[in-house]
Amino acid sequence: MTAAGARKLSGGLLSIGQVLAALQDDFADLTPSKLRFLEEQGLVTPERTKSGYRKFSQSHIERLRLILTLQRDHYLPLKVIAEVLDDMDQGLDPIIPGASQRNASSVLAPKRVLSSDELRRVTGASSRFLGEAIAAGLLPAAEVFPHDAVPQLTALMRLAERGITPRHLRSLRVAAEKEAEMISHAVSTRGVNSRTPLGTEDSLELAGYLDTVRSGVLRRRFSGQ
């Protein structure tokens, strides 16, 4: 390494730990192993010190932010992301697949809704399976879907592979509706008796507590405790 290169790596560049600190508020699932995997896939190429330690520049940080956003908010596979990055490296402004009105320069504004075609493309679900999920009340009957429909539909597909189809989960939907009624009652009752009105955030907080309790019951059931 030249003296100039050594001086460059001695300041202004970040370690893996510093990269995680910079990005984890927005990407909570980011880990050192994921960073190394993205490097192995050729999507980002950090510099190396003489002793082999990875060092990341600000441009590397922005590139990682773009990659992670394309994965999380646009559900693009790494192969497609690599093509987007290659176009950008050539000075082009590529259009994000499945969202012709959105290009890479504006991709950091996350896509919050998907059409049924986009939802099926991202998850690989058939029209029939999506229809079954909607008919069972597990997904909304709508022309567009919230972004969290992706993990929900994916989970339904994985369950169906094990023989648990949307039709079998109607009781889950009924139970969830009863829980929602219970939460609404608790929130409205406390709102009357409290100086501080309660609303959606409080309902979601109680729903989170119920999820924790439900998960604990299921884990104990299958662990034999």
mmCIF file of C-alpha atoms in Angstrom:
data_model
loop_
_atom_site.group_PDB
_atom_site.id
_atom_site.type_symbol
_atom_site.label_atom_id
_atom_site.label_comp_id
_atom_site.label_asym_id
_atom_site.label_seq_id
_atom_site.Cartn_x
_atom_site.Cartn_y
_atom_site.Cartn_z
ATOM 1 C CA MET A 1 0.000 0.000 0.000
ATOM 2 C CA THR A 2 1.304 3.475 -0.817
ATOM 3 C CA ALA A 3 1.862 6.125 1.837
ATOM 4 C CA ALA A 4 -1.083 8.094 0.409
ATOM 5 C CA GLY A 5 -3.283 5.010 0.612
ATOM 6 C CA ALA A 6 -2.262 4.399 4.203
ATOM 7 C CA ARG A 7 -3.128 7.985 5.118
ATOM 8 C CA LYS A 8 -6.514 7.596 3.422
ATOM 9 C CA LEU A 9 -7.349 4.488 5.429
ATOM 10 C CA SER A 10 -6.241 6.094 8.678
ATOM 11 C CA GLY A 11 -9.064 8.608 8.642
ATOM 12 C CA GLY A 12 -12.490 9.233 7.132
ATOM 13 C CA LEU A 13 -13.318 5.552 6.687
ATOM 14 C CA LEU A 14 -15.498 3.403 8.920
ATOM 15 C CA SER A 15 -15.182 -0.070 10.362
ATOM 16 C CA ILE A 16 -17.956 -2.693 10.140
ATOM 17 C CA GLY A 17 -19.040 -1.765 13.668
ATOM 18 C CA GLN A 18 -19.341 1.894 12.728
ATOM 19 C CA VAL A 19 -21.298 1.009 9.589
ATOM 20 C CA LEU A 20 -23.750 -0.996 11.698
ATOM 21 C CA ALA A 21 -24.127 1.941 14.100
ATOM 22 C CA ALA A 22 -24.859 4.235 11.147
ATOM 23 C CA LEU A 23 -27.471 1.996 9.519
ATOM 24 C CA GLN A 24 -29.116 -0.172 12.169
ATOM 25 C CA ASP A 25 -31.662 2.443 13.232
ATOM 26 C CA ASP A 26 -33.192 2.096 9.756
ATOM 27 C CA PHE A 27 -32.270 -1.557 9.133
ATOM 28 C CA ALA A 28 -32.542 -3.409 12.429
ATOM 29 C CA ASP A 29 -31.727 -6.823 10.920
ATOM 30 C CA LEU A 30 -28.367 -5.690 9.530
ATOM 31 C CA THR A 31 -25.477 -7.802 10.876
ATOM 32 C CA PRO A 32 -21.744 -8.146 10.163
ATOM 33 C CA SER A 33 -22.420 -11.434 8.382
ATOM 34 C CA LYS A 34 -24.977 -9.751 6.102
ATOM 35 C CA LEU A 35 -22.465 -7.017 5.251
ATOM 36 C CA ARG A 36 -19.886 -9.662 4.384
ATOM 37 C CA PHE A 37 -22.470 -11.533 2.286
ATOM 38 C CA LEU A 38 -23.270 -8.405 0.277
ATOM 39 C CA GLU A 39 -19.552 -7.991 -0.325
ATOM 40 C CA GLU A 40 -19.233 -11.620 -1.442
ATOM 41 C CA GLN A 41 -22.053 -10.988 -3.931
ATOM 42 C CA GLY A 42 -20.077 -8.088 -5.389
ATOM 43 C CA LEU A 43 -22.669 -5.456 -4.454
ATOM 44 C CA VAL A 44 -20.300 -3.405 -2.330
ATOM 45 C CA THR A 45 -16.511 -3.435 -2.248
ATOM 46 C CA PRO A 46 -15.006 -1.882 0.879
ATOM 47 C CA GLU A 47 -11.371 -0.905 0.997
ATOM 48 C CA ARG A 48 -8.887 -3.015 2.957
ATOM 49 C CA THR A 49 -6.174 -2.031 5.379
ATOM 50 C CA LYS A 50 -2.742 -3.610 5.148
ATOM 51 C CA SER A 51 -3.818 -6.093 7.836
ATOM 52 C CA GLY A 52 -6.987 -6.980 5.900
ATOM 53 C CA TYR A 53 -9.625 -5.071 7.868
ATOM 54 C CA ARG A 54 -12.606 -3.757 5.899
ATOM 55 C CA LYS A 55 -13.051 0.010 5.750
ATOM 56 C CA PHE A 56 -16.131 1.769 4.356
ATOM 57 C CA SER A 57 -16.389 5.252 2.864
ATOM 58 C CA GLN A 58 -19.479 7.471 2.890
ATOM 59 C CA SER A 59 -20.222 6.377 -0.676
ATOM 60 C CA HIS A 60 -20.165 2.753 0.521
ATOM 61 C CA ILE A 61 -22.675 3.702 3.245
ATOM 62 C CA GLU A 62 -25.054 5.266 0.713
ATOM 63 C CA ARG A 63 -24.673 2.268 -1.580
ATOM 64 C CA LEU A 64 -25.533 -0.074 1.285
ATOM 65 C CA ARG A 65 -28.523 2.078 2.196
ATOM 66 C CA LEU A 66 -29.784 1.808 -1.383
ATOM 67 C CA ILE A 67 -29.266 -1.978 -1.486
ATOM 68 C CA LEU A 68 -31.065 -2.512 1.822
ATOM 69 C CA THR A 69 -33.920 -0.211 0.803
ATOM 70 C CA LEU A 70 -34.390 -2.046 -2.493
ATOM 71 C CA GLN A 71 -34.584 -5.307 -0.544
ATOM 72 C CA ARG A 72 -36.890 -4.126 2.234
ATOM 73 C CA ASP A 73 -39.257 -1.710 0.511
ATOM 74 C CA HIS A 74 -39.204 -2.944 -3.086
ATOM 75 C CA TYR A 75 -38.591 -6.664 -2.472
ATOM 76 C CA LEU A 76 -36.036 -6.943 -5.276
ATOM 77 C CA PRO A 77 -33.786 -10.030 -5.469
ATOM 78 C CA LEU A 78 -30.031 -9.476 -5.322
ATOM 79 C CA LYS A 79 -29.637 -10.271 -9.026
ATOM 80 C CA VAL A 80 -31.927 -7.398 -9.975
ATOM 81 C CA ILE A 81 -30.297 -5.099 -7.417
ATOM 82 C CA ALA A 82 -26.915 -5.883 -8.996
ATOM 83 C CA GLU A 83 -28.291 -4.801 -12.389
ATOM 84 C CA VAL A 84 -29.599 -1.542 -10.898
ATOM 85 C CA LEU A 85 -26.228 -0.829 -9.298
ATOM 86 C CA ASP A 86 -24.394 -1.666 -12.523
ATOM 87 C CA ASP A 87 -26.510 0.849 -14.426
ATOM 88 C CA MET A 88 -25.828 3.473 -11.768
ATOM 89 C CA ASP A 89 -22.094 2.770 -11.921
ATOM 90 C CA GLN A 90 -22.307 3.503 -15.642
ATOM 91 C CA GLY A 91 -23.884 6.877 -14.949
ATOM 92 C CA LEU A 92 -27.433 5.801 -15.821
ATOM 93 C CA ASP A 93 -30.572 6.350 -13.740
ATOM 94 C CA PRO A 94 -32.281 2.947 -13.901
ATOM 95 C CA ILE A 95 -35.984 2.413 -13.453
ATOM 96 C CA ILE A 96 -36.881 0.175 -10.516
ATOM 97 C CA PRO A 97 -38.596 -2.997 -11.844
ATOM 98 C CA GLY A 98 -42.305 -3.153 -11.077
ATOM 99 C CA ALA A 99 -42.483 0.588 -10.394
ATOM 100 C CA SER A 100 -41.908 2.361 -13.691
ATOM 101 C CA GLN A 101 -42.645 5.760 -12.178
ATOM 102 C CA ARG A 102 -39.852 5.361 -9.635
ATOM 103 C CA ASN A 103 -36.161 5.486 -10.469
ATOM 104 C CA ALA A 104 -33.065 4.824 -8.392
ATOM 105 C CA SER A 105 -32.594 8.476 -7.506
ATOM 106 C CA SER A 106 -35.942 8.528 -5.695
ATOM 107 C CA VAL A 107 -35.994 4.975 -4.379
ATOM 108 C CA LEU A 108 -35.229 5.977 -0.804
ATOM 109 C CA ALA A 109 -38.827 7.143 -0.579
ATOM 110 C CA PRO A 110 -40.281 3.733 0.357
ATOM 111 C CA LYS A 111 -43.120 2.146 -1.553
ATOM 112 C CA ARG A 112 -45.951 1.684 0.931
ATOM 113 C CA VAL A 113 -48.593 -0.090 -1.184
ATOM 114 C CA LEU A 114 -48.555 -2.783 -3.835
ATOM 115 C CA SER A 115 -51.024 -3.844 -6.484
ATOM 116 C CA SER A 116 -52.187 -7.455 -6.483
ATOM 117 C CA ASP A 117 -49.876 -8.160 -9.447
ATOM 118 C CA GLU A 118 -46.888 -6.688 -7.573
ATOM 119 C CA LEU A 119 -47.757 -8.651 -4.438
ATOM 120 C CA ARG A 120 -47.940 -11.909 -6.380
ATOM 121 C CA ARG A 121 -44.732 -11.153 -8.275
ATOM 122 C CA VAL A 122 -42.813 -10.455 -5.074
ATOM 123 C CA THR A 123 -44.090 -13.483 -3.161
ATOM 124 C CA GLY A 124 -44.532 -15.939 -6.030
ATOM 125 C CA ALA A 125 -48.139 -16.579 -4.995
ATOM 126 C CA SER A 126 -50.704 -17.611 -7.594
ATOM 127 C CA SER A 127 -53.885 -15.626 -8.201
ATOM 128 C CA ARG A 128 -55.849 -18.527 -6.753
ATOM 129 C CA PHE A 129 -53.835 -18.636 -3.535
ATOM 130 C CA LEU A 130 -54.097 -14.879 -3.039
ATOM 131 C CA GLY A 131 -57.841 -15.192 -3.574
ATOM 132 C CA GLU A 132 -58.037 -17.954 -0.947
ATOM 133 C CA ALA A 133 -56.172 -15.785 1.554
ATOM 134 C CA ILE A 134 -58.567 -12.901 0.897
ATOM 135 C CA ALA A 135 -61.632 -15.173 1.084
ATOM 136 C CA ALA A 136 -60.463 -16.463 4.478
ATOM 137 C CA GLY A 137 -60.237 -12.879 5.744
ATOM 138 C CA LEU A 138 -56.474 -13.117 6.250
ATOM 139 C CA LEU A 139 -55.714 -10.329 3.754
ATOM 140 C CA PRO A 140 -57.893 -7.343 2.838
ATOM 141 C CA ALA A 141 -60.110 -7.464 -0.224
ATOM 142 C CA ALA A 142 -58.606 -4.443 -1.946
ATOM 143 C CA GLU A 143 -57.033 -3.253 -5.173
ATOM 144 C CA VAL A 144 -53.834 -2.298 -3.337
ATOM 145 C CA PHE A 145 -52.159 -3.915 -0.348
ATOM 146 C CA PRO A 146 -50.032 -2.501 2.490
ATOM 147 C CA HIS A 147 -46.326 -3.403 2.359
ATOM 148 C CA ASP A 148 -46.681 -5.760 5.332
ATOM 149 C CA ALA A 149 -48.907 -7.996 3.180
ATOM 150 C CA VAL A 150 -45.675 -9.401 1.708
ATOM 151 C CA PRO A 151 -44.465 -11.197 4.867
ATOM 152 C CA GLN A 152 -48.055 -12.173 5.681
ATOM 153 C CA LEU A 153 -48.695 -13.794 2.312
ATOM 154 C CA THR A 154 -45.252 -15.408 2.366
ATOM 155 C CA ALA A 155 -46.005 -16.906 5.789
ATOM 156 C CA LEU A 156 -49.341 -18.216 4.511
ATOM 157 C CA MET A 157 -47.565 -19.897 1.592
ATOM 158 C CA ARG A 158 -45.029 -21.555 3.914
ATOM 159 C CA LEU A 159 -47.877 -22.804 6.126
ATOM 160 C CA ALA A 160 -49.754 -24.147 3.088
ATOM 161 C CA GLU A 161 -46.650 -26.130 2.120
ATOM 162 C CA ARG A 162 -47.060 -27.920 5.462
ATOM 163 C CA GLY A 163 -50.755 -28.558 4.936
ATOM 164 C CA ILE A 164 -52.113 -25.540 6.822
ATOM 165 C CA THR A 165 -54.099 -23.693 4.167
ATOM 166 C CA PRO A 166 -55.882 -20.318 4.450
ATOM 167 C CA ARG A 167 -59.147 -22.220 4.836
ATOM 168 C CA HIS A 168 -57.775 -23.864 7.995
ATOM 169 C CA LEU A 169 -56.905 -20.460 9.413
ATOM 170 C CA ARG A 170 -60.391 -18.972 9.421
ATOM 171 C CA SER A 171 -60.550 -19.655 13.158
ATOM 172 C CA LEU A 172 -57.390 -17.612 13.596
ATOM 173 C CA ARG A 173 -59.089 -14.667 11.923
ATOM 174 C CA VAL A 174 -62.180 -15.077 14.123
ATOM 175 C CA ALA A 175 -59.995 -15.209 17.250
ATOM 176 C CA ALA A 176 -58.106 -12.091 16.113
ATOM 177 C CA GLU A 177 -61.386 -10.228 15.618
ATOM 178 C CA LYS A 178 -62.464 -11.171 19.161
ATOM 179 C CA GLU A 179 -59.122 -9.952 20.497
ATOM 180 C CA ALA A 180 -59.590 -6.684 18.601
ATOM 181 C CA GLU A 181 -62.993 -6.223 20.229
ATOM 182 C CA MET A 182 -61.465 -6.911 23.656
ATOM 183 C CA ILE A 183 -58.706 -4.372 23.043
ATOM 184 C CA SER A 184 -61.148 -1.750 21.753
ATOM 185 C CA HIS A 185 -63.262 -2.189 24.862
ATOM 186 C CA ALA A 186 -60.242 -1.899 27.159
ATOM 187 C CA VAL A 187 -59.005 1.221 25.371
ATOM 188 C CA SER A 188 -62.401 2.941 25.304
ATOM 189 C CA THR A 189 -63.076 2.117 28.967
ATOM 190 C CA ARG A 190 -59.710 3.435 30.133
ATOM 191 C CA GLY A 191 -60.102 6.455 27.887
ATOM 192 C CA VAL A 192 -63.304 7.372 29.724
ATOM 193 C CA ASN A 193 -61.663 6.904 33.125
ATOM 194 C CA SER A 194 -58.378 8.593 32.223
ATOM 195 C CA ARG A 195 -57.440 12.201 31.668
ATOM 196 C CA THR A 196 -55.325 11.068 28.691
ATOM 197 C CA PRO A 197 -57.376 9.821 25.697
ATOM 198 C CA LEU A 198 -56.237 6.525 24.241
ATOM 199 C CA GLY A 199 -56.195 5.654 20.579
ATOM 200 C CA THR A 200 -54.554 3.647 17.832
ATOM 201 C CA GLU A 201 -51.069 3.584 19.389
ATOM 202 C CA ASP A 202 -52.460 2.214 22.642
ATOM 203 C CA SER A 203 -54.463 -0.430 20.768
ATOM 204 C CA LEU A 204 -51.351 -1.538 18.889
ATOM 205 C CA GLU A 205 -49.383 -1.642 22.129
ATOM 206 C CA LEU A 206 -51.980 -3.954 23.710
ATOM 207 C CA ALA A 207 -51.988 -6.076 20.541
ATOM 208 C CA GLY A 208 -48.226 -6.438 20.905
ATOM 209 C CA TYR A 209 -48.636 -7.658 24.485
ATOM 210 C CA LEU A 210 -51.196 -10.219 23.319
ATOM 211 C CA ASP A 211 -48.770 -11.428 20.622
ATOM 212 C CA THR A 212 -46.106 -11.927 23.299
ATOM 213 C CA VAL A 213 -48.465 -13.918 25.520
ATOM 214 C CA ARG A 214 -49.726 -16.010 22.598
ATOM 215 C CA SER A 215 -46.195 -16.819 21.436
ATOM 216 C CA GLY A 216 -45.236 -17.866 24.958
ATOM 217 C CA VAL A 217 -48.208 -20.218 25.204
ATOM 218 C CA LEU A 218 -47.352 -21.820 21.859
ATOM 219 C CA ARG A 219 -43.666 -22.229 22.737
ATOM 220 C CA ARG A 220 -44.542 -23.916 26.029
ATOM 221 C CA ARG A 221 -47.003 -26.176 24.244
ATOM 222 C CA PHE A 222 -44.360 -27.486 21.834
ATOM 223 C CA SER A 223 -41.465 -27.537 24.285
ATOM 224 C CA GLY A 224 -43.423 -29.718 26.696
ATOM 225 C CA GLN A 225 -43.229 -27.256 29.589
#
